[in-house]
Every structure is written in C-alpha cells, then in structure tokens.
Coordinates of C-alpha atoms in Angstrom, one line a residue:
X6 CA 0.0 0.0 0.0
X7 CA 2.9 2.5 0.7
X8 CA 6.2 1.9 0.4
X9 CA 8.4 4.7 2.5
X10 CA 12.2 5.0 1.8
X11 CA 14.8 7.2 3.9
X12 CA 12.3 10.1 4.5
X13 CA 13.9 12.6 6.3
X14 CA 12.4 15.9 7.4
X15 CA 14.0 18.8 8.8
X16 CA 12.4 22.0 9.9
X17 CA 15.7 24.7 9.4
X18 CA 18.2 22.8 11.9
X19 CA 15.9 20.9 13.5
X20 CA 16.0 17.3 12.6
X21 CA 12.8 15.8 13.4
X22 CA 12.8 12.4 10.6
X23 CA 16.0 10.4 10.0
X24 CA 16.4 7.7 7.5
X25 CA 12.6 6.0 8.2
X26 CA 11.9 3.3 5.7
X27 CA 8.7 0.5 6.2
X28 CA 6.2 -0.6 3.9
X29 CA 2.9 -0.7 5.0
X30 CA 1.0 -3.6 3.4
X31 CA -2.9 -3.6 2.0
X32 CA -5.4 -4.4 5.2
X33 CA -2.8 -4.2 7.9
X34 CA -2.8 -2.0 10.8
X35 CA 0.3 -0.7 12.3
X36 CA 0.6 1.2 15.4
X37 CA 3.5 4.1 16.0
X38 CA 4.3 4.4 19.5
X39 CA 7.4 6.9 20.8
X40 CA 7.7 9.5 23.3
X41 CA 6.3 13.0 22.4
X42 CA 8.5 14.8 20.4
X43 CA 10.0 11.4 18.8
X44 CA 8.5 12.4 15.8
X45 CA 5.5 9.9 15.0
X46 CA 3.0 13.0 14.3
X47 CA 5.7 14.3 11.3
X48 CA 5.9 11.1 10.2
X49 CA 1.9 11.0 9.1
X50 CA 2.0 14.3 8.4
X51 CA 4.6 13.4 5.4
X52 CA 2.4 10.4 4.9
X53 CA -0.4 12.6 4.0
X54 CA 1.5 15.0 2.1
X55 CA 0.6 18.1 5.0
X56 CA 4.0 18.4 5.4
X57 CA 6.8 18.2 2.1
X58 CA 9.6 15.6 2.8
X59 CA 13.4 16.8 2.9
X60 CA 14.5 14.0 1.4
X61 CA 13.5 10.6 0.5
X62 CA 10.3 8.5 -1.3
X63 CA 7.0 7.7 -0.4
X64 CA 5.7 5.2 -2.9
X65 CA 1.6 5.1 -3.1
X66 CA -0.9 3.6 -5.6
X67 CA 2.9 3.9 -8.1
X68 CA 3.8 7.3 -7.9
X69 CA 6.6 9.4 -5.3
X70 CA 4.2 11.7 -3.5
X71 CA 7.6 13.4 -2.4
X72 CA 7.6 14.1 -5.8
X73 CA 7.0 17.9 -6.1
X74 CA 5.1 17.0 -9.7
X75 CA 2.8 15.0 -8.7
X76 CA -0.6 15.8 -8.3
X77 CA -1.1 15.1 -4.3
X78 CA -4.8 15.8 -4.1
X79 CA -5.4 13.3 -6.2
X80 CA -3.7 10.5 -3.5
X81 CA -4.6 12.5 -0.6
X82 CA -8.3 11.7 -1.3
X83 CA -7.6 8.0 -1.0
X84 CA -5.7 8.4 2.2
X85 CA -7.7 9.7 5.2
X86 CA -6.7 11.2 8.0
X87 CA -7.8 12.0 11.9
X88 CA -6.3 14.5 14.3
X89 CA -6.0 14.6 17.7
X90 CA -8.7 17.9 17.8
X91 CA -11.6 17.0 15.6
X92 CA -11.3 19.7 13.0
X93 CA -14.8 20.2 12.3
X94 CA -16.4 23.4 11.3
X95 CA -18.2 25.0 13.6
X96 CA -20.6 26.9 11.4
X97 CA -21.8 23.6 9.8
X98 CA -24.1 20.5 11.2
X99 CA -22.8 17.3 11.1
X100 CA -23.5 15.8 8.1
X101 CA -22.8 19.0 6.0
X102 CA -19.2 18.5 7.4
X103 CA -19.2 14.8 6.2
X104 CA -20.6 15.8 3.1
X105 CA -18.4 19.0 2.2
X106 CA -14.8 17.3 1.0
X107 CA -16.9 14.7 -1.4
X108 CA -19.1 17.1 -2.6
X109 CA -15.9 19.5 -3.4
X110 CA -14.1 17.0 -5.1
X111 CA -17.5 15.9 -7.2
X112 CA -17.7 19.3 -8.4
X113 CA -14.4 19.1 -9.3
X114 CA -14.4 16.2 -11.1
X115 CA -17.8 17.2 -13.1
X116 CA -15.7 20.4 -14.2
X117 CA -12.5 18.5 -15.6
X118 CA -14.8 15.9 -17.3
X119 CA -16.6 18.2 -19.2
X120 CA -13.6 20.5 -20.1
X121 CA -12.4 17.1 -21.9
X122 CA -15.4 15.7 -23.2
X123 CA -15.6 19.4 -25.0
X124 CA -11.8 19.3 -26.2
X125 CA -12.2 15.4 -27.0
X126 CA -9.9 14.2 -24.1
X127 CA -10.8 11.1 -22.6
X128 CA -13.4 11.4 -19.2
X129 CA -15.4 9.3 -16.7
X130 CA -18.7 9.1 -17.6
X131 CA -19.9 8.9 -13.9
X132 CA -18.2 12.1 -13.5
X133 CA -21.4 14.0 -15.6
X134 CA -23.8 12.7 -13.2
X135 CA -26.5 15.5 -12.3
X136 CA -24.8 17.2 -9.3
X137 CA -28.5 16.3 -7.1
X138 CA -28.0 12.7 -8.0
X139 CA -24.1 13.0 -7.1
X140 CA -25.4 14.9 -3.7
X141 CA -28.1 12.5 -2.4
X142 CA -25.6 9.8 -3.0
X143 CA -22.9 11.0 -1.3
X144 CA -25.9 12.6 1.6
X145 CA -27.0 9.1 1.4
X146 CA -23.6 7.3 2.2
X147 CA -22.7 10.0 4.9
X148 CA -26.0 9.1 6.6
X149 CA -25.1 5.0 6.3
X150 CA -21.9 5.6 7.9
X151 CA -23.6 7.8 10.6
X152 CA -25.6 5.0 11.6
X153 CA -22.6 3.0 12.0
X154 CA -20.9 5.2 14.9
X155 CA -24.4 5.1 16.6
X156 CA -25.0 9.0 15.5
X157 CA -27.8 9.1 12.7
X158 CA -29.5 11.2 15.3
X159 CA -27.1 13.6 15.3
X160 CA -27.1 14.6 11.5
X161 CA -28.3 17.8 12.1
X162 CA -26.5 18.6 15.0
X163 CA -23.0 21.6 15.1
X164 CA -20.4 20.6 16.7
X165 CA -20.7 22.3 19.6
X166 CA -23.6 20.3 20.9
X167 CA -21.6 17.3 20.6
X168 CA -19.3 15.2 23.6
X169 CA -15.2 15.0 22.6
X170 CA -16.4 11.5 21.6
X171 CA -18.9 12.5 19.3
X172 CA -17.1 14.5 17.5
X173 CA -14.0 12.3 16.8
X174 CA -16.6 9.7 15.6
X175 CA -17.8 12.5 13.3
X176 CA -14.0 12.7 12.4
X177 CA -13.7 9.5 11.1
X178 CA -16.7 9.4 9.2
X179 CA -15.9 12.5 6.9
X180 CA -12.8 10.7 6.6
X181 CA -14.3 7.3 5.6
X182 CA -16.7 9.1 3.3
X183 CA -14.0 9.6 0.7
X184 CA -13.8 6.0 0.6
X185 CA -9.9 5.9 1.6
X186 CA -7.4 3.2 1.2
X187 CA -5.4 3.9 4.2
X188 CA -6.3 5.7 7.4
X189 CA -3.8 7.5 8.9
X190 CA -4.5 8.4 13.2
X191 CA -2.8 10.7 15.2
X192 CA -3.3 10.2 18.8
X193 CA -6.9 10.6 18.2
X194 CA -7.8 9.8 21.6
X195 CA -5.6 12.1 23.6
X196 CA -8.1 15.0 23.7
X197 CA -10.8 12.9 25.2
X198 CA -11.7 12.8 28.9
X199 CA -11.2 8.9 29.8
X200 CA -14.7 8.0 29.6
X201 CA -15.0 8.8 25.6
X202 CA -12.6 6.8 24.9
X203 CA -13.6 3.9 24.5
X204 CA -16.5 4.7 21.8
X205 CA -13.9 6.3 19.5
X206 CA -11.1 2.7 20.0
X207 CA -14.6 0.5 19.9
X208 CA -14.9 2.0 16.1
X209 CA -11.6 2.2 15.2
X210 CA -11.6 -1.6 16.2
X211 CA -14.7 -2.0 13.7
X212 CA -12.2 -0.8 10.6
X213 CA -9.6 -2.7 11.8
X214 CA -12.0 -6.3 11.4
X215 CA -13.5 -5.0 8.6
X216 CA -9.6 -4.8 6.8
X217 CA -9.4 -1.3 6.4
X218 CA -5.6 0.0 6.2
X219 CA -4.8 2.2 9.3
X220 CA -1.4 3.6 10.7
X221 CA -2.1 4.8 14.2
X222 CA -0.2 6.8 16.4
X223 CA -1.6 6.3 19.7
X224 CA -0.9 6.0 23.5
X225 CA -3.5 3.5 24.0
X226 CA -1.5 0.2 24.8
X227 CA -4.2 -1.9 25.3
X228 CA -5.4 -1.0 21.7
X229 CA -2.1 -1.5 20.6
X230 CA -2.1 -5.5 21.5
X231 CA -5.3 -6.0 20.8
X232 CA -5.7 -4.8 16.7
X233 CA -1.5 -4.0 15.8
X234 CA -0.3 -6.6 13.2
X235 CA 2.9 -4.6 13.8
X236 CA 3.9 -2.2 16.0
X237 CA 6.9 0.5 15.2
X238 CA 8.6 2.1 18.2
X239 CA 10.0 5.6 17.1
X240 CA 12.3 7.7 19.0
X241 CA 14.1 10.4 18.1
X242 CA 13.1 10.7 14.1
X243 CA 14.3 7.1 14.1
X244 CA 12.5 3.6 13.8
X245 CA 14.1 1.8 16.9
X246 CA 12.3 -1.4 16.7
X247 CA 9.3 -2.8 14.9
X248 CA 7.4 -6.3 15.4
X249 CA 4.0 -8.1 16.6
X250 CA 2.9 -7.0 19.6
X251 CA 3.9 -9.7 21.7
X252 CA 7.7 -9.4 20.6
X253 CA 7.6 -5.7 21.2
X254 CA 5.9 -6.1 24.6
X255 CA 6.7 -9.4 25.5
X256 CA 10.4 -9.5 24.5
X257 CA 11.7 -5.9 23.5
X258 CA 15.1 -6.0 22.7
X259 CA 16.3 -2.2 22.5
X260 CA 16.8 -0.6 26.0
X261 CA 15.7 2.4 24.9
X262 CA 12.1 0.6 23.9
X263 CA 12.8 -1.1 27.9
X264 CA 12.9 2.4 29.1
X265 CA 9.7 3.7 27.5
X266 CA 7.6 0.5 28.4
X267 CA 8.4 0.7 32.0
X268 CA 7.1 4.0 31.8
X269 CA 3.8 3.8 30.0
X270 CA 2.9 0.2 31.4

C-alpha cells in the first residue's frame, strides 16, 4: 500500500525524521508508538503530504508523492486522515461536514470531465452525473456511515452540541466518506476525557475487522495489543524497533524501547 524509503524531514536545523523506511502492506494495521516529540505526528503528516519531505520516497498507488510534480490531491483523497482535535467546522451540522470534501471534489471532477469531453480528451462518464444525484448519493452514504458510529440522530447537529467523543466519531466518518485506502490516526484519543474513549477505540476496532488500512499513532497500549499486526517504536526521528505485539511487549530488545515501556505500562 505505501512503500516509505529514507524520508527525512528537517524543519531549518531541527532534525525531526532520519532515515525512516517501512512498507505498509494492504489491510494491515500498524501502530507508532514513541515518546512525544520522537516524531511519530511528522511522520503521518509526510504520509499525508501536509508536510513536504526533505528528502526521501513515499511510494503510493505507483507514484513518489515526495515528488513535487505529482498531483497530491489526487492521493490525498484516497488516504484519510484523523487529528487529535476534531477539526470540524463550527458553522456547519454534522452531516454538512461529512458531506463537504466529497461534494468539493465531485464538483471538481464534473468540471475536468466536461472541459475534456468538450476538447475530445478522454473522461469518466460517472463524472457527468446531475450534481443532485451525485449529492443524495454522497448525503445518502454520509447518513449510512452515521448509523454505523451510533449517531444518525445527530445529523443535524453543530459541533458544539456534541461530547469530545462524538465529534472524533464524526471525524472519522468524513474521513471514511471519501472512501480511503489507508487511514492514517494521530493520537486521536488524547483530547478525550477517559470515559469517551472507548466509543472512538470500539470504532476504530470496527475498521480494523473490517480490513481497512490504518497507521495509528496512539498512547493506548491496550489498543495496541489488541488490533496491531505490527507495532513500530519511534524515538528520536528514528524507527528503533518494529514487530507483533507480543515481541515488542513481551520480548523488546532495544533498552531504549525497555525504558519507554516501563514508563507507560
């Protein structure tokens, strides 16, 4: 699914990725774990193309999206992503926040595949859909996946009448309703009081079974056993040690990896 080769990524001086190569394979799920500052955030940040690689390759779908030619909105709309802080719009319901990156990126679409069906350039047929068909459809599988986090009933609610847990199940259904490849996390629990977070690990557990790609950077060791196939320990802008979870907590080898465990266990 993503192949990753010495990415590095400096900000001025500051050295914050060194050398990090892994390949992440279709359906698995691999967790990032590292003290704050290690930098496991940076790292899906490059993943996602929100922040430009110093050096290095990140191979997806075929193409380098460290490559400065390549069209990364294209790729970014098959990789979804949730933050640690929601992100929502606060001047828009629920659903309208599901629906607005889909609905963008239809209009989009419908623009380019007229511009070439006029100039004889090859298009998508799908793409000249009416825009009210395109809109129920996507309204209709933003509701679906509503239903799924337990929310339907809160279609037509802003953000601000919503719990912490709430809105990072609303997170992750705007990101699912792009239909991703890959989901990228980033500590998307660590802005919940303790009692939401279960809901938001109880769906992400739901992707996880239902073979959806993830890369999570998390805190959350018990999540960590449960749904890694692999887990990466970072520290430093370095990969230290990767493996199941039981080698990693059952048999680390690094002491640095040692250290960190006895801290957060």
């Amino acid at each position: 699914m993503i192949k990753v080769s010495n990415l590095c990524k400096s900000f001025g001086e500051l050295q914050v990725l060194k050398d990090i190569s892994i390949t992440i394979n279709k359906g698995e799920k691999v967790v990032v774990l590292g003290p704050s500052g290690s930098g496991k955030s940076t790292f899906l940040r490059c993943l996602n193309c929100m922040e430009d690689p110093t050096s290095g390759s990140i191979i997806f779908h075929g193409e380098d999206l460290a490559d400065m030619s390549v069209d990364i909105n294209v790729h970014r709309q098959k990789i979804g992503m949730v933050f640690q802080h929601f992100n929502l719009f606060n001047n828009k319901t629920v659903i309208e926040n599901i629906m607005l990156a889909p609905i963008y990126v239809a209009k989009q679409r419908a623009r380019k595949a007229k511009r070439n069906k006029f100039f004889g350039k090859p298009y998508d047929e799908s793409d000249l859909i009416p825009f009210a068909e395109k809109k129920e459809e996507i309204r209709q599988r933003a509701e679906y996946l509503l239903k799924q986090v337990n929310l339907e009933s809160k279609a037509d609610n802003y953000p601000a009448q919503l719990s912490g847990g709430q809105k990072q199940r609303v997170a992750i259904v705007r990101a699912l309703c792009m239909n991703p490849d890959v989901m990228l996390f980033d500590e998307p629990t660590s802005a919940l009081d303790p009692e939401m977070v279960g809901e938001v690990l109880e769906v992400m557990k739901k992707l996880a079974l239902d073979g959806m790609t993830m890369v999570v950077v998390t805190h959350e060791m018990g999540f960590a056993r449960e749904v890694a196939d692999r887990i990466v320990f970072i520290d430093e802008g370095r990969i230290i040690e990767e493996g199941s979870p039981e080698e990693i907590f059952n048999d680390p080898k690094s002491e640095r990896l040692k250290t960190f465990l006895a801290k957060v266990l």
